[in-house]
XYZ file of C-alpha atoms in Angstrom:
748
model
C 87.236 40.798 -6.870
C 85.417 44.094 -7.536
C 86.328 46.684 -10.140
C 88.217 48.849 -7.651
C 90.379 45.914 -6.605
C 91.024 45.002 -10.249
C 92.155 48.555 -10.986
C 94.403 48.530 -7.916
C 95.923 45.222 -9.018
C 96.635 46.612 -12.505
C 98.138 49.816 -11.064
C 100.453 47.924 -8.687
C 101.521 45.681 -11.553
C 102.363 48.770 -13.640
C 104.443 50.146 -10.746
C 106.320 46.813 -10.483
C 107.256 47.074 -14.152
C 108.085 50.802 -13.955
C 110.338 50.797 -10.864
C 113.330 48.913 -12.387
C 113.231 51.338 -15.340
C 113.180 54.341 -12.997
C 116.040 52.933 -10.897
C 118.106 52.392 -14.037
C 117.415 55.962 -15.229
C 118.361 57.374 -11.797
C 121.596 55.376 -11.813
C 122.528 56.822 -15.198
C 121.617 60.377 -14.161
C 123.522 60.387 -10.850
C 126.732 59.521 -12.735
C 126.101 62.277 -15.300
C 126.055 64.916 -12.526
C 129.820 64.344 -12.121
C 130.510 65.259 -15.761
C 129.908 68.341 -17.871
C 126.459 69.862 -17.647
C 125.027 69.211 -21.087
C 121.670 69.305 -22.800
C 121.626 65.518 -22.552
C 121.845 65.788 -18.739
C 118.950 68.237 -18.634
C 116.940 65.955 -20.876
C 117.665 62.939 -18.640
C 116.869 65.008 -15.550
C 113.558 66.066 -17.042
C 112.559 62.469 -17.734
C 113.590 61.313 -14.235
C 111.735 64.197 -12.578
C 108.650 63.411 -14.621
C 108.929 59.723 -13.702
C 109.341 60.461 -10.002
C 106.409 62.844 -10.089
C 104.210 60.258 -11.830
C 105.237 57.627 -9.285
C 104.558 59.966 -6.371
C 101.083 60.852 -7.643
C 100.212 57.227 -8.377
C 101.388 56.029 -4.958
C 99.414 58.781 -3.254
C 96.266 57.774 -5.125
C 96.456 54.074 -4.145
C 97.900 54.258 -0.615
C 94.617 53.931 1.278
C 93.241 51.338 -1.138
C 96.369 49.233 -0.700
C 95.846 49.066 3.052
C 92.217 48.084 2.541
C 92.425 45.620 -0.341
C 95.972 44.246 -0.175
C 97.624 44.311 3.233
C 98.694 46.807 5.865
C 102.408 46.023 5.446
C 102.443 46.945 1.763
C 100.257 49.967 2.490
C 102.669 51.253 5.157
C 105.636 50.707 2.840
C 103.908 52.816 0.177
C 103.043 55.468 2.767
C 106.685 55.652 3.897
C 107.816 55.802 0.283
C 105.481 58.753 -0.389
C 106.902 60.694 2.572
C 110.506 59.877 1.688
C 110.079 60.726 -2.000
C 108.571 64.101 -1.099
C 111.479 64.934 1.230
C 114.372 63.633 -0.898
C 112.938 64.923 -4.179
C 112.687 68.424 -2.740
C 116.262 68.215 -1.426
C 117.564 67.082 -4.813
C 115.758 69.916 -6.608
C 117.210 72.451 -4.174
C 120.719 71.188 -4.939
C 120.070 71.413 -8.677
C 118.780 74.977 -8.297
C 121.914 75.838 -6.292
C 124.079 74.156 -8.965
C 125.283 71.726 -6.294
C 125.305 68.821 -8.721
C 127.374 66.518 -6.487
C 124.785 67.014 -3.740
C 121.988 66.327 -6.237
C 123.770 63.130 -7.258
C 124.064 62.064 -3.596
C 120.346 62.620 -2.943
C 119.524 60.686 -6.078
C 121.920 57.792 -5.454
C 121.771 57.309 -1.692
C 118.240 58.411 -0.906
C 115.792 58.293 -3.800
C 117.232 55.170 -5.434
C 117.205 53.464 -2.044
C 113.516 54.320 -1.599
C 112.695 53.047 -5.088
C 114.662 49.821 -4.506
C 112.946 49.147 -1.169
C 109.581 49.779 -2.782
C 110.475 47.436 -5.650
C 111.593 44.797 -3.134
C 108.335 45.162 -1.246
C 106.109 44.842 -4.320
C 108.072 41.895 -5.676
C 108.526 40.741 -9.267
C 105.973 41.190 -12.024
C 103.008 38.858 -12.367
C 104.548 37.314 -15.499
C 107.672 36.325 -13.590
C 105.604 34.981 -10.702
C 103.409 32.915 -13.041
C 106.470 31.516 -14.809
C 107.986 30.530 -11.467
C 104.767 28.826 -10.387
C 104.587 26.790 -13.594
C 108.265 25.839 -13.318
C 107.655 24.585 -9.787
C 104.613 22.571 -10.863
C 106.681 20.971 -13.629
C 109.374 20.095 -11.110
C 106.826 18.498 -8.768
C 105.208 16.581 -11.619
C 108.561 15.075 -12.556
C 109.971 14.289 -9.116
C 106.998 14.306 -6.715
C 103.980 13.342 -8.845
C 101.719 12.624 -5.859
C 102.306 16.131 -4.506
C 101.633 17.547 -7.963
C 98.365 15.616 -8.314
C 97.263 16.709 -4.855
C 98.000 20.391 -5.515
C 96.183 20.352 -8.849
C 92.973 19.537 -6.989
C 93.379 22.356 -4.445
C 91.963 25.848 -4.978
C 94.478 28.575 -4.149
C 93.350 30.683 -1.181
C 94.605 34.178 -2.033
C 92.386 35.748 0.599
C 94.194 34.205 3.563
C 97.659 33.513 2.086
C 99.576 36.350 0.430
C 103.230 36.588 -0.539
C 104.824 39.880 0.449
C 108.475 40.905 0.390
C 110.889 42.075 3.053
C 112.863 45.305 2.792
C 115.795 43.285 1.450
C 113.671 41.597 -1.198
C 113.192 38.234 0.529
C 109.772 36.657 -0.078
C 107.652 36.410 3.039
C 104.199 35.024 3.672
C 101.336 36.912 5.259
C 98.607 34.696 6.673
C 95.226 35.989 7.741
C 94.285 33.709 10.624
C 91.351 34.109 13.017
C 91.011 37.812 12.237
C 94.727 38.537 12.641
C 97.620 38.868 10.215
C 100.608 36.618 10.900
C 103.962 37.056 9.169
C 105.774 33.787 8.684
C 109.261 35.315 8.839
C 111.277 38.355 9.857
C 110.401 41.483 7.875
C 114.109 42.154 7.359
C 116.175 38.974 6.942
C 114.459 35.557 7.030
C 117.750 33.831 6.188
C 119.375 35.125 9.355
C 116.390 33.922 11.369
C 116.649 30.465 9.763
C 120.415 30.271 10.293
C 119.981 30.963 13.999
C 117.440 28.119 14.141
C 119.766 25.677 12.361
C 122.726 26.572 14.593
C 120.643 26.063 17.715
C 119.871 22.466 16.664
C 123.522 21.396 16.640
C 123.538 19.359 19.857
C 120.319 17.615 18.846
C 121.114 16.604 15.265
C 124.887 16.548 14.753
C 125.184 12.809 15.400
C 122.100 11.917 13.344
C 121.789 11.120 9.664
C 118.058 10.857 8.957
C 115.944 13.899 9.781
C 112.254 14.585 9.299
C 111.363 18.274 9.141
C 107.863 19.501 9.970
C 107.193 22.430 7.663
C 108.746 23.706 4.452
C 107.369 27.242 4.451
C 109.320 29.217 1.872
C 112.388 27.027 2.289
C 114.676 29.295 4.322
C 115.017 26.837 7.206
C 115.567 23.909 4.848
C 118.262 25.807 2.972
C 120.139 26.842 6.109
C 119.823 23.381 7.635
C 121.196 21.703 4.508
C 124.153 24.102 4.463
C 124.933 23.286 8.089
C 124.428 19.519 7.713
C 124.947 18.642 4.022
C 125.139 14.869 4.641
C 121.798 14.586 6.418
C 118.983 12.872 4.537
C 115.860 14.990 4.867
C 112.201 14.001 4.729
C 110.035 17.113 4.425
C 106.431 17.285 5.583
C 104.436 20.415 4.728
C 101.054 20.215 6.482
C 99.487 23.227 4.758
C 99.228 22.974 0.990
C 98.134 26.636 0.838
C 101.526 27.738 2.189
C 103.234 25.760 -0.553
C 100.859 27.003 -3.252
C 101.401 30.624 -2.231
C 105.156 30.207 -2.040
C 105.486 28.534 -5.424
C 105.194 31.880 -7.200
C 108.100 33.268 -5.176
C 110.662 30.486 -4.635
C 112.462 28.028 -6.913
C 111.774 24.510 -5.602
C 114.112 22.849 -8.103
C 117.102 24.920 -7.016
C 116.157 24.570 -3.352
C 115.751 20.790 -3.430
C 118.863 20.255 -5.547
C 120.898 22.088 -2.909
C 119.521 19.809 -0.176
C 119.543 16.058 0.330
C 115.752 15.651 0.211
C 114.672 11.997 0.163
C 110.916 12.434 0.639
C 108.342 15.196 0.376
C 104.707 14.961 1.465
C 102.121 17.749 1.507
C 98.718 18.050 3.168
C 96.898 16.651 6.168
C 95.972 13.270 4.676
C 96.824 10.900 7.525
C 97.321 7.935 5.248
C 99.987 9.756 3.209
C 101.630 10.965 6.402
C 101.683 7.474 7.916
C 103.268 6.040 4.780
C 105.877 8.783 4.981
C 106.652 7.776 8.571
C 107.014 4.164 7.431
C 109.415 5.052 4.586
C 111.408 7.312 6.878
C 111.818 4.640 9.546
C 112.412 1.820 7.081
C 115.347 3.472 5.341
C 116.914 5.357 8.245
C 120.343 4.588 9.644
C 120.785 5.028 13.380
C 118.202 6.813 15.475
C 115.583 9.084 13.894
C 115.166 12.768 14.674
C 112.065 14.839 13.983
C 112.300 18.624 14.115
C 109.906 21.471 13.351
C 110.654 24.882 11.902
C 109.987 27.420 14.614
C 107.786 29.721 12.531
C 105.025 27.104 12.496
C 104.523 27.629 16.212
C 102.818 30.898 15.242
C 100.136 29.134 13.233
C 97.148 28.032 15.270
C 95.548 26.265 12.315
C 98.314 23.648 12.162
C 97.979 20.727 14.550
C 101.622 20.071 15.314
C 100.683 18.090 18.422
C 98.778 15.529 16.346
C 101.756 15.217 14.005
C 104.066 14.720 16.975
C 101.782 12.095 18.517
C 101.458 10.269 15.196
C 105.225 10.324 14.772
C 105.799 8.945 18.262
C 103.221 6.238 17.623
C 104.895 5.350 14.315
C 108.315 5.116 15.979
C 107.045 2.952 18.855
C 105.112 0.794 16.399
C 108.122 0.450 14.117
C 110.497 -0.658 16.855
C 107.802 -2.937 18.255
C 107.471 -4.506 14.811
C 111.244 -5.018 14.633
C 111.224 -6.798 17.976
C 108.188 -8.892 17.057
C 109.692 -10.081 13.772
C 112.995 -10.888 15.459
C 111.147 -12.890 18.086
C 108.271 -14.438 16.143
C 109.219 -14.330 12.444
C 110.092 -18.020 12.278
C 107.065 -18.986 14.376
C 104.693 -16.950 12.190
C 106.166 -18.536 9.071
C 105.646 -21.980 10.583
C 102.044 -21.119 11.421
C 101.180 -19.800 7.965
C 102.752 -22.795 6.257
C 101.265 -25.401 8.606
C 97.858 -23.735 8.309
C 97.885 -23.749 4.494
C 96.086 -27.090 4.393
C 93.249 -25.973 6.668
C 93.092 -22.594 4.914
C 92.553 -24.301 1.556
C 89.917 -26.557 3.098
C 87.843 -23.742 4.637
C 85.957 -20.818 3.107
C 87.144 -17.245 3.446
C 85.056 -14.493 4.990
C 84.299 -13.139 1.507
C 80.963 -14.963 1.401
C 79.919 -13.125 4.573
C 80.303 -9.696 2.988
C 77.419 -7.512 4.313
C 75.517 -10.609 5.519
C 75.044 -9.041 8.975
C 73.731 -5.750 7.640
C 71.540 -3.951 10.158
C 72.890 -5.905 13.123
C 74.816 -4.646 16.138
C 78.099 -6.361 16.971
C 79.265 -6.553 20.586
C 83.032 -7.087 20.641
C 83.960 -8.530 24.007
C 87.360 -8.131 25.624
C 88.594 -9.762 28.815
C 89.232 -6.540 30.710
C 88.139 -6.262 34.366
C 84.966 -4.377 33.423
C 83.603 -7.498 31.710
C 82.621 -8.907 35.104
C 80.441 -5.862 35.733
C 78.706 -6.201 32.373
C 78.570 -9.987 31.959
C 74.845 -10.339 32.687
C 74.127 -7.593 30.173
C 76.215 -9.487 27.604
C 74.140 -12.581 28.296
C 70.977 -10.552 27.658
C 72.409 -8.847 24.569
C 73.067 -12.192 22.886
C 69.359 -12.295 22.054
C 69.546 -9.108 19.962
C 73.191 -8.564 18.914
C 76.109 -10.548 17.498
C 78.484 -11.409 20.345
C 82.101 -11.618 19.150
C 84.785 -12.940 21.501
C 88.122 -11.240 20.845
C 90.703 -14.017 21.109
C 91.328 -15.436 24.576
C 88.299 -13.566 25.935
C 86.511 -16.854 25.240
C 87.993 -18.147 28.521
C 86.207 -15.506 30.587
C 82.949 -15.802 28.640
C 82.800 -19.568 29.118
C 83.734 -19.091 32.772
C 80.528 -17.083 33.156
C 78.524 -19.463 30.979
C 78.150 -17.143 27.990
C 78.667 -18.724 24.556
C 79.421 -16.086 21.883
C 78.220 -16.252 18.303
C 81.777 -15.962 17.017
C 85.391 -16.282 18.152
C 88.103 -14.335 16.319
C 91.734 -15.406 16.728
C 94.962 -14.238 15.097
C 97.728 -14.579 17.725
C 100.515 -16.860 16.528
C 102.153 -17.463 19.898
C 102.324 -20.586 22.041
C 100.587 -18.611 24.797
C 97.528 -18.291 22.579
C 97.443 -22.051 22.116
C 97.721 -22.552 25.873
C 94.641 -20.372 26.311
C 92.609 -22.435 23.828
C 93.874 -25.990 24.228
C 91.544 -27.170 27.006
C 88.419 -25.395 25.794
C 85.458 -27.203 24.265
C 84.634 -24.747 21.492
C 84.308 -26.725 18.250
C 80.622 -25.854 18.139
C 81.348 -22.089 18.107
C 82.067 -20.372 14.754
C 85.751 -19.534 14.543
C 87.284 -16.847 12.309
C 91.050 -17.283 12.027
C 93.991 -15.859 10.154
C 96.588 -18.290 8.764
C 99.186 -16.725 11.084
C 97.320 -18.024 14.171
C 99.102 -20.725 16.180
C 98.761 -23.836 14.038
C 98.181 -26.131 17.039
C 94.845 -24.399 17.634
C 93.750 -25.197 14.092
C 94.971 -28.788 14.385
C 92.292 -29.288 17.037
C 89.476 -27.652 15.043
C 87.441 -29.378 12.366
C 84.230 -27.452 11.804
C 82.566 -24.037 11.812
C 85.736 -22.450 10.470
C 86.315 -19.581 8.088
C 89.317 -17.354 7.567
C 90.634 -13.963 6.565
C 94.089 -12.887 5.424
C 96.452 -10.247 6.839
C 98.384 -7.647 4.884
C 101.525 -8.735 6.749
C 101.143 -12.420 5.829
C 103.512 -12.455 2.869
C 103.590 -16.257 2.915
C 99.896 -16.747 2.258
C 99.904 -13.765 -0.121
C 102.681 -15.281 -2.195
C 101.809 -18.964 -2.157
C 98.059 -18.484 -2.577
C 98.576 -15.643 -5.094
C 96.039 -13.473 -3.302
C 94.368 -10.715 -5.303
C 92.226 -7.710 -4.443
C 89.207 -10.012 -4.659
C 90.437 -11.921 -1.606
C 89.537 -10.448 1.795
C 92.745 -9.036 3.271
C 92.579 -7.164 6.567
C 95.057 -4.683 7.974
C 97.282 -6.299 10.578
C 96.410 -4.770 13.938
C 98.167 -4.712 17.284
C 95.482 -6.863 18.887
C 92.723 -9.291 17.984
C 90.190 -6.571 18.812
C 91.251 -4.777 15.631
C 90.668 -7.930 13.591
C 87.241 -8.379 15.213
C 86.327 -4.766 14.378
C 87.315 -5.236 10.737
C 85.333 -8.479 10.577
C 82.211 -6.812 11.999
C 82.511 -3.965 9.497
C 83.157 -6.361 6.598
C 80.112 -8.465 7.482
C 77.949 -5.341 7.441
C 77.261 -4.613 11.107
C 75.830 -1.116 11.426
C 76.865 -0.533 15.050
C 79.745 -1.820 17.148
C 79.603 -1.955 20.940
C 82.721 -2.542 23.041
C 82.563 -4.257 26.420
C 85.493 -5.446 28.487
C 87.770 -3.406 26.208
C 89.477 -1.520 29.041
C 92.785 -1.080 27.153
C 94.467 -0.172 30.442
C 94.651 -1.488 33.995
C 91.684 0.021 35.860
C 91.947 -0.398 39.627
C 95.270 -2.188 38.995
C 93.512 -5.180 37.456
C 94.418 -6.908 34.185
C 91.723 -9.441 33.305
C 88.226 -10.463 34.243
C 87.746 -13.775 36.033
C 88.270 -16.882 33.964
C 91.456 -15.776 32.197
C 93.874 -18.618 32.942
C 96.654 -18.113 30.412
C 98.603 -15.595 32.531
C 100.119 -16.479 35.905
C 99.629 -14.365 39.021
C 103.353 -13.640 39.014
C 103.212 -12.176 35.511
C 100.088 -10.208 36.406
C 101.852 -8.631 39.397
C 104.928 -7.849 37.325
C 102.764 -6.299 34.591
C 101.022 -3.982 37.053
C 104.290 -2.928 38.693
C 105.828 -2.071 35.324
C 102.777 -0.087 34.159
C 104.188 3.359 34.932
C 102.317 5.282 32.223
C 98.786 6.653 32.468
C 95.833 7.094 30.132
C 92.578 9.001 30.545
C 89.653 6.793 31.485
C 85.962 7.116 30.622
C 85.262 8.971 33.877
C 87.947 11.600 33.309
C 90.440 10.044 35.703
C 93.649 8.178 34.961
C 94.370 4.468 34.598
C 97.738 2.780 34.704
C 99.016 1.497 31.384
C 102.196 0.655 29.489
C 103.646 1.277 26.033
C 102.151 -1.911 24.640
C 98.592 -1.028 25.656
C 99.006 2.604 24.590
C 100.091 1.411 21.160
C 97.149 -0.984 21.013
C 94.747 1.808 21.981
C 96.196 4.140 19.328
C 95.966 1.351 16.753
C 92.274 0.750 17.512
C 91.550 4.490 17.459
C 93.213 4.798 14.065
C 91.126 1.917 12.729
C 87.898 3.493 14.001
C 88.901 6.840 12.494
C 89.287 5.203 9.084
C 85.743 3.824 9.285
C 83.646 6.774 10.488
C 80.471 5.498 8.822
C 79.722 3.234 11.792
C 78.796 4.385 15.323
C 81.029 2.945 18.052
C 79.899 2.628 21.665
C 82.253 2.122 24.609
C 80.459 0.622 27.630
C 83.469 0.043 29.881
C 82.775 1.239 33.427
C 86.394 2.098 34.202
C 88.391 1.516 31.031
C 90.387 3.865 28.843
C 88.659 6.561 26.859
C 88.601 5.529 23.188
C 88.584 8.190 20.462
C 85.756 7.988 17.917
C 83.473 6.225 20.420
C 80.622 7.497 22.553
C 80.278 6.207 26.090
C 77.003 4.594 27.041
C 76.278 2.440 30.113
C 75.526 -1.167 29.306
C 72.021 -1.097 30.782
C 71.088 1.677 28.347
C 72.517 -0.325 25.437
C 70.475 -3.376 26.455
C 67.304 -1.290 26.736
C 67.971 0.331 23.369
C 68.571 -2.965 21.555
C 65.846 -4.988 23.278
C 63.406 -4.210 20.483
C 65.731 -5.617 17.818
C 64.754 -8.847 16.084
C 65.765 -11.900 18.120
C 68.918 -13.629 16.859
C 68.982 -17.466 16.970
C 72.015 -18.951 18.708
C 73.003 -20.924 15.608
C 72.343 -18.296 12.931
C 76.033 -17.810 12.147
C 76.731 -21.550 12.087
C 74.150 -21.966 9.335
C 75.637 -19.094 7.320
C 79.177 -20.453 7.567
C 78.106 -23.921 6.453
C 76.606 -22.379 3.316
C 79.827 -20.574 2.371
C 81.673 -21.695 -0.752
C 85.343 -22.633 -0.537
C 88.077 -22.065 -3.117
C 87.454 -23.503 -6.561
C 89.276 -26.722 -7.390
C 91.413 -25.148 -10.109
C 92.853 -22.602 -7.701
C 93.432 -25.243 -5.038
C 95.371 -27.413 -7.514
C 97.513 -24.421 -8.500
C 98.316 -23.609 -4.856
C 99.112 -27.247 -4.104
C 101.497 -27.325 -7.054
C 103.264 -24.241 -5.674
C 103.617 -25.906 -2.266
C 104.878 -29.174 -3.759
C 107.695 -27.430 -5.626
C 108.933 -25.435 -2.607
C 111.499 -28.023 -1.387
C 113.213 -28.159 -4.785
C 113.033 -24.393 -5.142
C 114.655 -23.990 -1.738
C 117.480 -26.345 -2.754
C 118.071 -24.228 -5.864
C 118.122 -21.044 -3.762
C 120.592 -22.636 -1.373
C 122.917 -23.528 -4.254
C 122.700 -19.997 -5.625
C 123.367 -18.480 -2.195
C 126.473 -20.658 -1.785
C 127.682 -19.594 -5.228
C 127.068 -15.945 -4.327
C 129.040 -16.440 -1.115
C 131.955 -17.965 -3.033
C 131.913 -15.117 -5.551
C 131.970 -12.536 -2.756
C 134.997 -14.301 -1.254
C 136.869 -14.070 -4.560
C 135.889 -10.596 -5.666
C 138.030 -8.632 -3.212
C 141.260 -10.154 -4.492
C 140.132 -9.922 -8.098
C 139.306 -6.240 -7.712
C 143.005 -5.601 -7.113
C 144.655 -8.084 -9.485
C 142.060 -8.657 -12.237
C 139.517 -5.785 -12.373
C 137.758 -7.213 -15.443
C 137.217 -10.565 -13.729
C 135.995 -8.719 -10.645
C 133.498 -6.864 -12.809
C 132.256 -10.155 -14.271
C 131.999 -11.592 -10.748
C 129.769 -8.703 -9.706
C 127.556 -9.368 -12.738
C 127.368 -13.044 -11.771
C 126.420 -12.161 -8.178
C 123.721 -9.818 -9.413
C 122.332 -12.447 -11.808
C 122.191 -15.158 -9.127
C 120.696 -12.794 -6.554
C 117.926 -11.818 -8.957
C 116.959 -15.476 -9.342
C 116.838 -15.847 -5.552
C 114.699 -12.752 -4.954
C 112.291 -13.736 -7.739
C 111.598 -17.106 -6.115
C 108.466 -17.987 -4.145
C 110.659 -19.140 -1.261
C 112.225 -15.699 -0.976
C 109.019 -13.707 -1.447
C 107.169 -15.730 1.151
C 109.323 -17.496 3.740
C 112.478 -15.391 3.725
C 110.491 -12.155 3.698
C 108.623 -13.303 6.802
C 111.519 -14.877 8.699
C 114.233 -12.346 7.838
C 112.131 -9.229 7.356
C 114.388 -6.977 9.439
C 117.619 -8.190 7.815
C 116.204 -7.800 4.322
C 114.868 -4.320 5.119
C 118.320 -3.296 6.359
C 119.898 -4.650 3.176
C 117.334 -2.831 1.025
C 118.200 0.368 2.889
C 121.948 -0.099 2.256
C 121.661 -1.426 -1.303
C 121.852 1.988 -3.056
C 125.241 2.589 -1.429
C 126.495 -0.706 -2.859
C 124.887 -0.207 -6.275
C 126.209 3.344 -6.696
C 129.815 2.528 -5.767
C 131.854 2.465 -8.994
C 135.301 1.802 -7.547
C 135.695 -2.000 -7.694
C 137.958 -2.207 -4.645
C 135.539 -0.207 -2.512
C 132.620 -2.140 -3.995
C 134.209 -5.458 -3.036
C 134.612 -4.255 0.551
C 131.022 -3.062 0.671
C 129.605 -6.316 -0.657
C 131.464 -8.259 2.025
C 130.209 -5.847 4.663
C 126.599 -5.475 3.512
C 125.617 -8.573 1.556
C 127.729 -11.471 2.757
C 126.347 -11.503 6.347
C 122.831 -11.571 4.870
C 123.727 -14.489 2.592
C 125.252 -16.384 5.530
C 122.125 -15.879 7.615
C 119.903 -17.015 4.755
C 121.997 -20.165 4.448
C 121.736 -20.757 8.190
C 117.953 -20.695 7.904
C 117.834 -23.176 5.023
C 117.491 -26.311 7.238
C 114.687 -24.737 9.290
C 112.884 -23.565 6.182
C 113.251 -27.002 4.610
C 111.566 -28.539 7.653
C 108.743 -26.015 7.362
C 108.105 -26.555 3.640
C 108.324 -30.342 3.928
C 105.807 -30.302 6.778
C 103.497 -27.972 4.846
C 103.768 -30.191 1.775
C 102.885 -33.275 3.837
C 99.887 -31.516 5.398
C 98.566 -30.304 2.042
C 99.063 -33.756 0.489
C 97.253 -35.382 3.410
C 94.249 -33.084 2.987
C 94.229 -33.701 -0.769
C 93.687 -37.463 -0.378
């Protein structure tokens, strides 16, 4: 900021301070004109005239500079004020000279004071008031939204492109300088009216909803009007541009705004990880169907990528509902797998010993898409110079063509996955598994095994007491994601995809050799694939929601690991973000000069890996051995909770004190249950959806103080959960007894 700008800033600040004083003096003088004409009146008139003259001269001197150094809107307001002051001041003086004091009062009250007030509105409050408001807002964020506060503290305020100005009615507005143009965020007259119109227009879309995510906070007008229209809605607010918030914090009161609205979450900035976690929280705790809306003013801003936000939100919703369905369908099966695989997991090394062991190597992750047939001979040639990784059931197609990969990765816990593996002779091929893989596959494997854990595997996490030192991978939609993470973890410096079509090019599903899907299912899959996705040649391939979600999941994983180049060689497959397309023959030619890789190099490395130390194994075994007794204790507590719930409704009417004690007893017993290993491993896996729903509803139960209402709520919200947990007790007992037997057998 140069000296001229500094002087302008100081002058404008002086005007801000002076205007309220001048308005007050004018208000006093215009009333005096209706009384006797005294020396006091002439004295007051002299001071007002002098003040108006000083203001007029000062405004005239800074008008052009304001347009140049501040903004055109403020400059035009000052220019209009100069013209109006000149006209109305002259008219007032003429009335005074003509002794028309009522007329002078009218000019002063209805014209000059109005000009001064509009000018004061336009310039806004003093810098001291603005600084105090900013600090108050930062204190509020630090107390209630500490992550937002921490994020904002690290951001430099951009006063050049984001400037708060004020409407003619005194409402704060935001002027953004974007791509050489000025953009006003709101109406120059009444932003509240604009926001109210927006909220009213949403009625048919949101009236029946309860949980709403709003894209954009701006200066809060839309949030305020929405909350007034729908006071019971729970609102998650996402502000993509921290500069908008930073600029607005000197002009609006966040504490008052948020206290008047039912805000449950607030995230700021374009960090995708924070945004994704917000989506997860929003979906986890919502009741009914979600609704995501955007404040209309953000359509003006080219710098904000609302389309990406919308796509991410849609992906999160599809992924969330997919997860619900998967846990309903496979929760018990996954729990069985993790428990039955505990013995083999303890007996094999983890991938941790392979950290960065493949540094400098290229990994070729092979899928079973139709394009694999085109590239199979290249894959055979690449095996000499790159690490060939078979993604799950792709091993069928590779063996069909006589190609033996260096590594198989498998994580699918379904019976279909076992059917794909059961007749294959693959014990000689290194095999990376997750404990959630179908246990029958592991029952038939004895050697060349190592494992990795999943973030979603709460059973292994709990029973094995995993720490940050243990290798834990993000759970992906497909085994390809696990293979990618493994290649990165082991230090590969390039990843090539082949057969990863992630769509149905030419209406085909798999390459030859895939035997785990019948022709009937293949035909049905193609017929139901009514969506499309862009392919590597710019055309469109048929796809479905499942494959689109898988593609988005892989793209997200690649985006989180930008340090590695990714090459897509599929001839006809889907275009994959964060990859470059390169024909397979060029890849082979490029890698042909790499050092030759022996067929058994990975086998030798795996055999040298260290397993878990004996002390840890003994501790884990002890945990497994006590699970049956712990489950019996949980079952007894659950039955006691159920009995207490049955009694509490009657007691709440006849014996309130006994009802209160019953609630305390229920809470005490429930805490013992939820602190148990059985709950934090098996129940969390098997009944994930039910427990999430209960967690969502728990605040309603906890906050209800009326004992009669509380007794009704506990029967409605908690008792069905307790009944379902009791129903699962026999199945869980079978699982833990089998796991105990397997672990004991391995220990001998």
